[in-house]
Tab-separated table of C-alpha atoms and ligand atoms in Angstrom:
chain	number	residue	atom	x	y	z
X	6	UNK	CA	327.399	204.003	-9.304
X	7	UNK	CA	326.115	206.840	-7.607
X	8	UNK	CA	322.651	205.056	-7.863
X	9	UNK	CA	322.982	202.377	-6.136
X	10	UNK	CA	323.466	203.679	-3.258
X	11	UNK	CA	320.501	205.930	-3.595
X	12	UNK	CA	318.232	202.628	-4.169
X	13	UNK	CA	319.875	201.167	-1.168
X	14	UNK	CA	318.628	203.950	1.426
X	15	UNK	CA	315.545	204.134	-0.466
X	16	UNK	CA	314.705	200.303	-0.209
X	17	UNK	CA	315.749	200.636	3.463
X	18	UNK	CA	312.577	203.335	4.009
X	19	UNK	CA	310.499	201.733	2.383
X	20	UNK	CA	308.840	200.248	5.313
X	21	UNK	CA	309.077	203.776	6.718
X	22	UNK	CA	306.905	205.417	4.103
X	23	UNK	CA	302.937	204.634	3.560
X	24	UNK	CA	301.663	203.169	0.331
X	25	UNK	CA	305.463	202.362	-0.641
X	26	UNK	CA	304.928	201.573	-4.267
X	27	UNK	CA	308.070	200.293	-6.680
X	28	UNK	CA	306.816	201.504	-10.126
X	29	UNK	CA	309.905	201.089	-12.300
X	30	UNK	CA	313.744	200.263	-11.298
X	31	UNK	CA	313.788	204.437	-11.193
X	32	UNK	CA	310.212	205.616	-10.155
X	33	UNK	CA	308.778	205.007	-6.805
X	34	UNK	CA	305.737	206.210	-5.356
X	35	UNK	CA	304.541	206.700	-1.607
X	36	UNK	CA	302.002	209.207	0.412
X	37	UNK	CA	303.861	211.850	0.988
X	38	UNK	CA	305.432	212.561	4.802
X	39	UNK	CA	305.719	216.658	4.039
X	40	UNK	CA	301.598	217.394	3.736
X	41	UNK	CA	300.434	214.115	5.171
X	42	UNK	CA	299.152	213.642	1.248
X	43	UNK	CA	295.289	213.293	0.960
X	44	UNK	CA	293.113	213.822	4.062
X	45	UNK	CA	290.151	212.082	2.088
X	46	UNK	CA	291.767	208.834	1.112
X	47	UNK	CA	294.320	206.845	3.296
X	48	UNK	CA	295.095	205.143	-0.265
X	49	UNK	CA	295.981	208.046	-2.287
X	50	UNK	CA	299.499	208.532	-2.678
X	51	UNK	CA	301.206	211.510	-5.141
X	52	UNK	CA	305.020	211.780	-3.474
X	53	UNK	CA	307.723	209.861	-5.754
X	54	UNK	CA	311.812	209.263	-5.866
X	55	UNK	CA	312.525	209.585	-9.201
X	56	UNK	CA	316.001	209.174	-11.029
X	57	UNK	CA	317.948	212.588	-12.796
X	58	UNK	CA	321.109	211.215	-14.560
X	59	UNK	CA	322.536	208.997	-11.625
X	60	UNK	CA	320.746	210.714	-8.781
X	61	UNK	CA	317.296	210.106	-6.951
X	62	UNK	CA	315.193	212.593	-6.166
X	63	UNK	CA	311.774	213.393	-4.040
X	64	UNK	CA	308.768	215.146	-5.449
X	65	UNK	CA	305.354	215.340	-3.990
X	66	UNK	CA	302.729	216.243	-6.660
X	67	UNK	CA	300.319	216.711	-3.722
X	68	UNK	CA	302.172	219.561	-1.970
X	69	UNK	CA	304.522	220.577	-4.519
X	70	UNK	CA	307.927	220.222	-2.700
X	71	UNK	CA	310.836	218.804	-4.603
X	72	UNK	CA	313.787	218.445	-3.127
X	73	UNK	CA	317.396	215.232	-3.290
X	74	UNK	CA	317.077	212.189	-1.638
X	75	UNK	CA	319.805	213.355	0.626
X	76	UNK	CA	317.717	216.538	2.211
X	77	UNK	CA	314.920	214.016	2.278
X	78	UNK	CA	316.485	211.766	4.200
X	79	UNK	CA	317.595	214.361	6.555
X	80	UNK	CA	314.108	215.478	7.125
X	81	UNK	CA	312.819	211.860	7.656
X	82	UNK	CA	315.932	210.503	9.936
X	83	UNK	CA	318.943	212.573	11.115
X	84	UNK	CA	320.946	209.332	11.365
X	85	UNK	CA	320.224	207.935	8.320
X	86	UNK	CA	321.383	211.232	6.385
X	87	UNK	CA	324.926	211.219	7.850
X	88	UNK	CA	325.161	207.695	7.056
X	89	UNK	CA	324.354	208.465	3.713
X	90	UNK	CA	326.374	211.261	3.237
X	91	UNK	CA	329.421	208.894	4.134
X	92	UNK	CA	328.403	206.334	2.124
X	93	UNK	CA	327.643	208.493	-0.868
X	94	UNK	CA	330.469	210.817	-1.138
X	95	UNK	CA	333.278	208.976	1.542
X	96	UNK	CA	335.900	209.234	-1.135
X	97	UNK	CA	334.564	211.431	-3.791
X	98	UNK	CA	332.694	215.144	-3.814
X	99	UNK	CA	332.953	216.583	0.021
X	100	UNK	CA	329.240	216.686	2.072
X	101	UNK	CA	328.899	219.916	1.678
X	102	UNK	CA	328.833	220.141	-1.958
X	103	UNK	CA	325.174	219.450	-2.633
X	104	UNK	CA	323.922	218.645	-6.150
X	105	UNK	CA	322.356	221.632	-7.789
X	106	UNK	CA	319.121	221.227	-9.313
X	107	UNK	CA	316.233	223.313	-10.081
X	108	UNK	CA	312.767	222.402	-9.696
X	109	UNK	CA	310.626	223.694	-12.031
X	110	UNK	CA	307.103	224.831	-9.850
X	111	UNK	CA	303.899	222.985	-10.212
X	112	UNK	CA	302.163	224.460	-12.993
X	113	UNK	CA	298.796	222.229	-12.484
X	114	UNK	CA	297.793	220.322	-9.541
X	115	UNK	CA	296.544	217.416	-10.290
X	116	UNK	CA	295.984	213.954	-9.749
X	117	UNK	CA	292.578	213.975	-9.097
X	118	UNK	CA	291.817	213.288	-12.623
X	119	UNK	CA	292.721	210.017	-12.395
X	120	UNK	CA	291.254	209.147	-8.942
X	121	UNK	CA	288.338	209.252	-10.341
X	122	UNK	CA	288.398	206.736	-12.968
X	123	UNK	CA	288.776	203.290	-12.659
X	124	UNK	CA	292.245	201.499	-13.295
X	125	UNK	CA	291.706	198.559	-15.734
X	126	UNK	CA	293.654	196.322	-13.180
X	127	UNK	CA	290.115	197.369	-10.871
X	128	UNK	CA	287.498	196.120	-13.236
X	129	UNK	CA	286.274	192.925	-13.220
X	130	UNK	CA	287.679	189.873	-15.438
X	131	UNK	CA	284.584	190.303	-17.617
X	132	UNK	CA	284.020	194.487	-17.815
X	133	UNK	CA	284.566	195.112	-21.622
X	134	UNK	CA	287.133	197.576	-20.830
X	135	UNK	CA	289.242	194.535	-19.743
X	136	UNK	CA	288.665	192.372	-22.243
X	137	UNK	CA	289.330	194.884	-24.792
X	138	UNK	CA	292.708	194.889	-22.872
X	139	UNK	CA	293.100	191.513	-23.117
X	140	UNK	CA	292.163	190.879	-26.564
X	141	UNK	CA	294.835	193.217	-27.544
X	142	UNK	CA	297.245	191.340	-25.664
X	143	UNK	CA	298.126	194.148	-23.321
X	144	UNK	CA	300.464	192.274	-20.769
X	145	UNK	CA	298.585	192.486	-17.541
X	146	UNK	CA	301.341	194.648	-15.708
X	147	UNK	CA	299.888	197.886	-17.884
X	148	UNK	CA	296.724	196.809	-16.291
X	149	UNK	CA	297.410	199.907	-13.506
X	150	UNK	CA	298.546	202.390	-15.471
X	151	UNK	CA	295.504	202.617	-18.431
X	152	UNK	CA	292.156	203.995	-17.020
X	153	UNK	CA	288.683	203.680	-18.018
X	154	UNK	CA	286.530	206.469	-18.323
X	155	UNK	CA	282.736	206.186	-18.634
X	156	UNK	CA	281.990	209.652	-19.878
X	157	UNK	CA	284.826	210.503	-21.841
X	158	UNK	CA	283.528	213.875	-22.822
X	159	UNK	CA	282.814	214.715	-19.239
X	160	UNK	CA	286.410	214.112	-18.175
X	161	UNK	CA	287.785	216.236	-20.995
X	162	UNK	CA	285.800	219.100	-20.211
X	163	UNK	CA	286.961	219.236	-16.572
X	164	UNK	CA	290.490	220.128	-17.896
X	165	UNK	CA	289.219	221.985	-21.033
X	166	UNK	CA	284.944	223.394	-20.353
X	167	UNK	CA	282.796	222.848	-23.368
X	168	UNK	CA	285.273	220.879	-25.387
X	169	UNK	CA	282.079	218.265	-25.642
X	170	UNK	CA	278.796	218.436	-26.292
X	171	UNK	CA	277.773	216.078	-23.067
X	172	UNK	CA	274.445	214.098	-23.929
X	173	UNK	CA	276.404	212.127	-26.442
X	174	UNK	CA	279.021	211.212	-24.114
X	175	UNK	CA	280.925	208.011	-24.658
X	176	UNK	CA	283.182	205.871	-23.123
X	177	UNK	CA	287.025	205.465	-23.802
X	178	UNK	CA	289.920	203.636	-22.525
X	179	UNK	CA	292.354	206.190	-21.074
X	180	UNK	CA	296.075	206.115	-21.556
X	181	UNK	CA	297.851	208.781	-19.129
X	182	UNK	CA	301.107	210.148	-19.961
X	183	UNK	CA	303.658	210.600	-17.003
X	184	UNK	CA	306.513	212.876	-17.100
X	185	UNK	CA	310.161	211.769	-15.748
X	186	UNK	CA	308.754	212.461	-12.059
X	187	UNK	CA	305.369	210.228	-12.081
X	188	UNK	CA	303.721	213.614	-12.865
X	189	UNK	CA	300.309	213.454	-14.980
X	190	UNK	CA	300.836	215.935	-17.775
X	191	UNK	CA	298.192	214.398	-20.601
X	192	UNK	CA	296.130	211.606	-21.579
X	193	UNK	CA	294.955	209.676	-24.611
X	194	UNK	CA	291.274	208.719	-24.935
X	195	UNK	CA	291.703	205.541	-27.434
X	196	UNK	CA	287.670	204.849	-28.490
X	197	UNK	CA	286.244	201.568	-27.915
X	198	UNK	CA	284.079	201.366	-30.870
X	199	UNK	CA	283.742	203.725	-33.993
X	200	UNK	CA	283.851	206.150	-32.266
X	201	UNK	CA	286.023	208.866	-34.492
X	202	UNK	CA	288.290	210.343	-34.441
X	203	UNK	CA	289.898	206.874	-32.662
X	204	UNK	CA	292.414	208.376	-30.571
X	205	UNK	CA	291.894	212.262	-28.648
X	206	UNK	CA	294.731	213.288	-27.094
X	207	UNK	CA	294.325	216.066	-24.193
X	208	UNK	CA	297.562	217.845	-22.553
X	209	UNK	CA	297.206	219.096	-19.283
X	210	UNK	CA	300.495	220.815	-19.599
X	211	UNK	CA	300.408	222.351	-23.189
X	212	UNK	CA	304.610	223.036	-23.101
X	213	UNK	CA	305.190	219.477	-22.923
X	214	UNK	CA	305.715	217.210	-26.101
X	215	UNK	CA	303.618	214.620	-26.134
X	216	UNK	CA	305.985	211.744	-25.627
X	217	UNK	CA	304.180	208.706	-23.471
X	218	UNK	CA	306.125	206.436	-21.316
X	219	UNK	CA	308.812	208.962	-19.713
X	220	UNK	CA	308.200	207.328	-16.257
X	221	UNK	CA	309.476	204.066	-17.655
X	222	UNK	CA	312.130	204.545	-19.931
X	223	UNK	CA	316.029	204.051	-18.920
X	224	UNK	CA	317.969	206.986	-20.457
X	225	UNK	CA	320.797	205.432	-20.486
X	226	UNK	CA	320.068	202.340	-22.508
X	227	UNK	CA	319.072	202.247	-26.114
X	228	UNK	CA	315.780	203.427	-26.724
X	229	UNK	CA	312.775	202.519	-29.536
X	230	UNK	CA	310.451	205.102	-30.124
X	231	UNK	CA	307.005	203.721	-31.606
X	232	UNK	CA	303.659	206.054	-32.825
X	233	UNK	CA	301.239	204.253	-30.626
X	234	UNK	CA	301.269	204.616	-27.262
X	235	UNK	CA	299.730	200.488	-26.722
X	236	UNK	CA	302.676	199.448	-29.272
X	237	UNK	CA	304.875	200.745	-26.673
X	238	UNK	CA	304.086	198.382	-24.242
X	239	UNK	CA	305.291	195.373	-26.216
X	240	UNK	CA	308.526	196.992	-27.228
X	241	UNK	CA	311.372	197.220	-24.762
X	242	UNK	CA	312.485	200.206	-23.008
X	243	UNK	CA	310.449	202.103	-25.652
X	244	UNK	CA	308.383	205.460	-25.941
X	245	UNK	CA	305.536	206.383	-27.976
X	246	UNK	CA	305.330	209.741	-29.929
X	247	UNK	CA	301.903	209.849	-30.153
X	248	UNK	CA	301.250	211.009	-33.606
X	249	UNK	CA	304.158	213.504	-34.123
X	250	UNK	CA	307.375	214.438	-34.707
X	251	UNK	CA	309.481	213.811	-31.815
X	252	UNK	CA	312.916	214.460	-31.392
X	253	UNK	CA	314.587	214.174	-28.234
X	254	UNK	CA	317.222	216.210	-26.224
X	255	UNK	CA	320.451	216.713	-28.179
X	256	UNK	CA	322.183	215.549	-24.838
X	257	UNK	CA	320.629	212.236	-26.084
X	258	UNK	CA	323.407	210.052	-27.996
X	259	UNK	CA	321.725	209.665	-31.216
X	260	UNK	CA	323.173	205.742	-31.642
X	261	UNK	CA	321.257	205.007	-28.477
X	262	UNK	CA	318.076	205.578	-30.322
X	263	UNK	CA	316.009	203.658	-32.528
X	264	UNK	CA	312.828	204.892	-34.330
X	265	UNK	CA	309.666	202.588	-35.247
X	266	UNK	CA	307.381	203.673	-37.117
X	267	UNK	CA	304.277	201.779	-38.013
X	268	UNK	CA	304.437	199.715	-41.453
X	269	UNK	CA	302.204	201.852	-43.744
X	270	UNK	CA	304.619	202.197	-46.639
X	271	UNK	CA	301.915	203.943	-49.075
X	272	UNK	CA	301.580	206.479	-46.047
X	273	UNK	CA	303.148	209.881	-47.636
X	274	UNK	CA	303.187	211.593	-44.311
X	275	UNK	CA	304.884	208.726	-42.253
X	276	UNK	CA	307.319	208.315	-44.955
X	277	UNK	CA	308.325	212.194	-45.145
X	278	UNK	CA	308.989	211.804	-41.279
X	279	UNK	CA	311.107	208.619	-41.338
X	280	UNK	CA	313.258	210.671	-43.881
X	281	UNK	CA	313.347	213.117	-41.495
X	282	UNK	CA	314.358	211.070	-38.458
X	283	UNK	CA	317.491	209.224	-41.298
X	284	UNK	CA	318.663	212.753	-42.317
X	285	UNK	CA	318.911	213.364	-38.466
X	286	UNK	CA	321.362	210.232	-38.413
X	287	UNK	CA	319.409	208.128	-36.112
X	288	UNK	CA	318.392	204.636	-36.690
X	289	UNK	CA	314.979	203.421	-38.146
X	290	UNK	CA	313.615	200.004	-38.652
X	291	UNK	CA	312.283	199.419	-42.167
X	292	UNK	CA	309.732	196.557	-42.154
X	293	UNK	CA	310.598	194.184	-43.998
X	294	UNK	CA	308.476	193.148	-47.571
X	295	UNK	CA	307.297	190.018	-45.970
X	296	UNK	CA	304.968	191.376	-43.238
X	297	UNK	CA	302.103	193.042	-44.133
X	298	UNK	CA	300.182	193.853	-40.627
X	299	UNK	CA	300.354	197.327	-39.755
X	300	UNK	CA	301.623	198.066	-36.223
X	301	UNK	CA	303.282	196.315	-33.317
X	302	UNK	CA	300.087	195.567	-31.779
X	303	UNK	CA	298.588	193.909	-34.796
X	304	UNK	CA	301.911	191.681	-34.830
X	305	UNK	CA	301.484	190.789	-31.576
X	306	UNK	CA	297.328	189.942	-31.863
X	307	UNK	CA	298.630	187.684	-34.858
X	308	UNK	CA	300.233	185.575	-32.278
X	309	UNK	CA	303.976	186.704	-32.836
X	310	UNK	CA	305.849	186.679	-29.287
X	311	UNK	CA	307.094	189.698	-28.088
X	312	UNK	CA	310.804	188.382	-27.881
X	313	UNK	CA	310.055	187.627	-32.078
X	314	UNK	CA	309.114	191.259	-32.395
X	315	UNK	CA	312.110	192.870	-30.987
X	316	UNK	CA	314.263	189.939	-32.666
X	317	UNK	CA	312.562	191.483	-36.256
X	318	UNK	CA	313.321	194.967	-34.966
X	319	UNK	CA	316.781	194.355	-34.487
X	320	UNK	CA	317.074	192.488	-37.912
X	321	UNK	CA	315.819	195.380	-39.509
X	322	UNK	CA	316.956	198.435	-38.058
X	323	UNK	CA	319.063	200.486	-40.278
X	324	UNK	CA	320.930	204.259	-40.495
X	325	UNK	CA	322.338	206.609	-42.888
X	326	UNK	CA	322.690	205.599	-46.578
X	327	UNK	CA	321.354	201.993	-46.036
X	328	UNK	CA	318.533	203.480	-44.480
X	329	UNK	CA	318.023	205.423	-47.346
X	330	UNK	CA	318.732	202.500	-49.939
X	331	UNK	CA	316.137	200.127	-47.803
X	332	UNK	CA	313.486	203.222	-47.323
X	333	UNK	CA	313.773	203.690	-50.952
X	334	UNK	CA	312.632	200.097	-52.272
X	335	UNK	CA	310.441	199.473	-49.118
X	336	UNK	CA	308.008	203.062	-49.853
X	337	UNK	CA	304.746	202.484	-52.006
X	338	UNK	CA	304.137	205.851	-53.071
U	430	ZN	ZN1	303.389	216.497	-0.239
């Protein structure tokens, strides 16, 4: 409930704050009114609100300060913040009783990696970078959140020197990875051509899992968890694992979460995990016999609907000793 009235004062700033950006229902993103944000560029914008459980909070990824929407809106607006201490808690906990929560500090400044590549939603309707988009049938709302980078090798060096050998550099498309907060904390480099290996994955923050689509995910709905961070984008409310074994928080009800892993039944290392993930007791879709493409993304380039897709998912998702019945006939090897 709680929430609600968060979105409420923040939709009522909006006009109030430059660059007012809705990303998600949860994540929005504005220059930030603390350190003015960037002097350079009147565009760039690194401050967000970003959702905790039922609350909203600010962080600015420019300047570092984090702090609730409540001692935001007391720094932006005296009035405001009463009002919305007697909307929020009129009732319920007393004023005074602020919500604890501890910011973690800024362990890497960022952004600036991204500024300077191009977003694909930038490029022209016939750069290669956006057609590759569009041949994979990447709905065009991703379009401003995957990057191309000319010199891919030149861009991985600036967060880790002599990583590549430079003359040979290559282009890639670049998928970032945003943490809970809109904070950059690694990218994937997916090649273009053959290129090997196909996908490099960097992390700027090496304590982090490497879990892609945080920003966008509702916690409190059921979740799918896919390999490929593209298959993510056709799957609802889903995140992508990126290549390894992820396991979420135990806070995490374990019903509310659905694993997908790609359809490579003679694939001895994807099968050992998917026993994994059933032993755990979550839920795992086993493809069924009949389709033989390999991923969500090749299901969708085949002309299946995304609505199909999740409609197959559901069909198919099973747990426990079913899982282990269906997992059984359904492996190769
Ligand atoms: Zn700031």
């Amino acid at each position: 409930m709680s929430s609600y009235i968060d979105l409420k004062y923040i939709n009522n700033l909006s006009s109030r704050l430059k660059q007012f950006k809705k990303k998600t229902d949860y994540l929005y993103n504005f220059r930030c009114p603390h350190c003015g944000d960037s002097k350079k560029s009147k565009l760039k914008a690194r401050a967000y609100f970003y959702r905790v459980k039922n609350d909203m909070f600010f962080k600015c990824h420019n300047c570092g300060m984090g702090q609730t929407l409540a001692n935001f809106l007391k720094f932006v607006d005296d009035n405001v913040y009463s009002q919305y201490l007697l909307e929020r808690y009129k009732g319920g906990t007393p004023a005074t009783q602020k919500p604890k929560f501890d910011f973690k500090p800024t362990q890497f400044k960022d952004p600036t990696l991204l500024d300077d590549l191009k977003k694909i939603s930038d490029l022209n309707e016939d750069h290669p970078a956006r057609l590759y988009c569009i041949k994979r049938k990447i709905p065009k709302e991703y379009f401003d959140i995957l990057y191309l980078s000319d010199k891919f090798g030149e861009l991985v060096n600036k967060v880790k020197p002599n990583t590549y050998n430079t003359k040979t550099d290559h282009p890639r498309l670049i998928i970032p990875f945003f943490d809970t907060t809109g904070k950059l904390f690694a990218f994937q480099g997916r090649a273009f051509g053959k290129e090997q290996p196909k996908y490099v994955t960097i992390k700027l923050d090496e304590g982090k899992q490497k879990i892609y689509g945080l920003e966008r995910v509702n916690f409190s709905k059921q979740i799918n968890i896919v390999e490929g961070p593209i298959d993510s984008l056709f799957v609802d409310n889903c995140l992508a694992a990126a290549g390894a074994d992820l396991f979420l928080k135990k806070s995490i009800n374990k019903d509310y979460i659905t694993y997908i892993f790609d359809n490579e039944p003679r694939n001895k290392e994807i099968i050992d995990r998917m026993y994994k993930v059933i032993e755990q007791d979550y839920k795992i879709v086993i493809w069924p016999d009949d389709i033989q493409l390999k991923d969500v993304n090749d299901l969708i380039m085949s002309g299946i609907s995304k609505s199909e897709v999740m409609n197959i998912i559901s069909k198919n998702t099973y747990s426990k000793l079913s899982a282990l019945t269906k997992l059984s006939y359904w492996k190769k090897v």
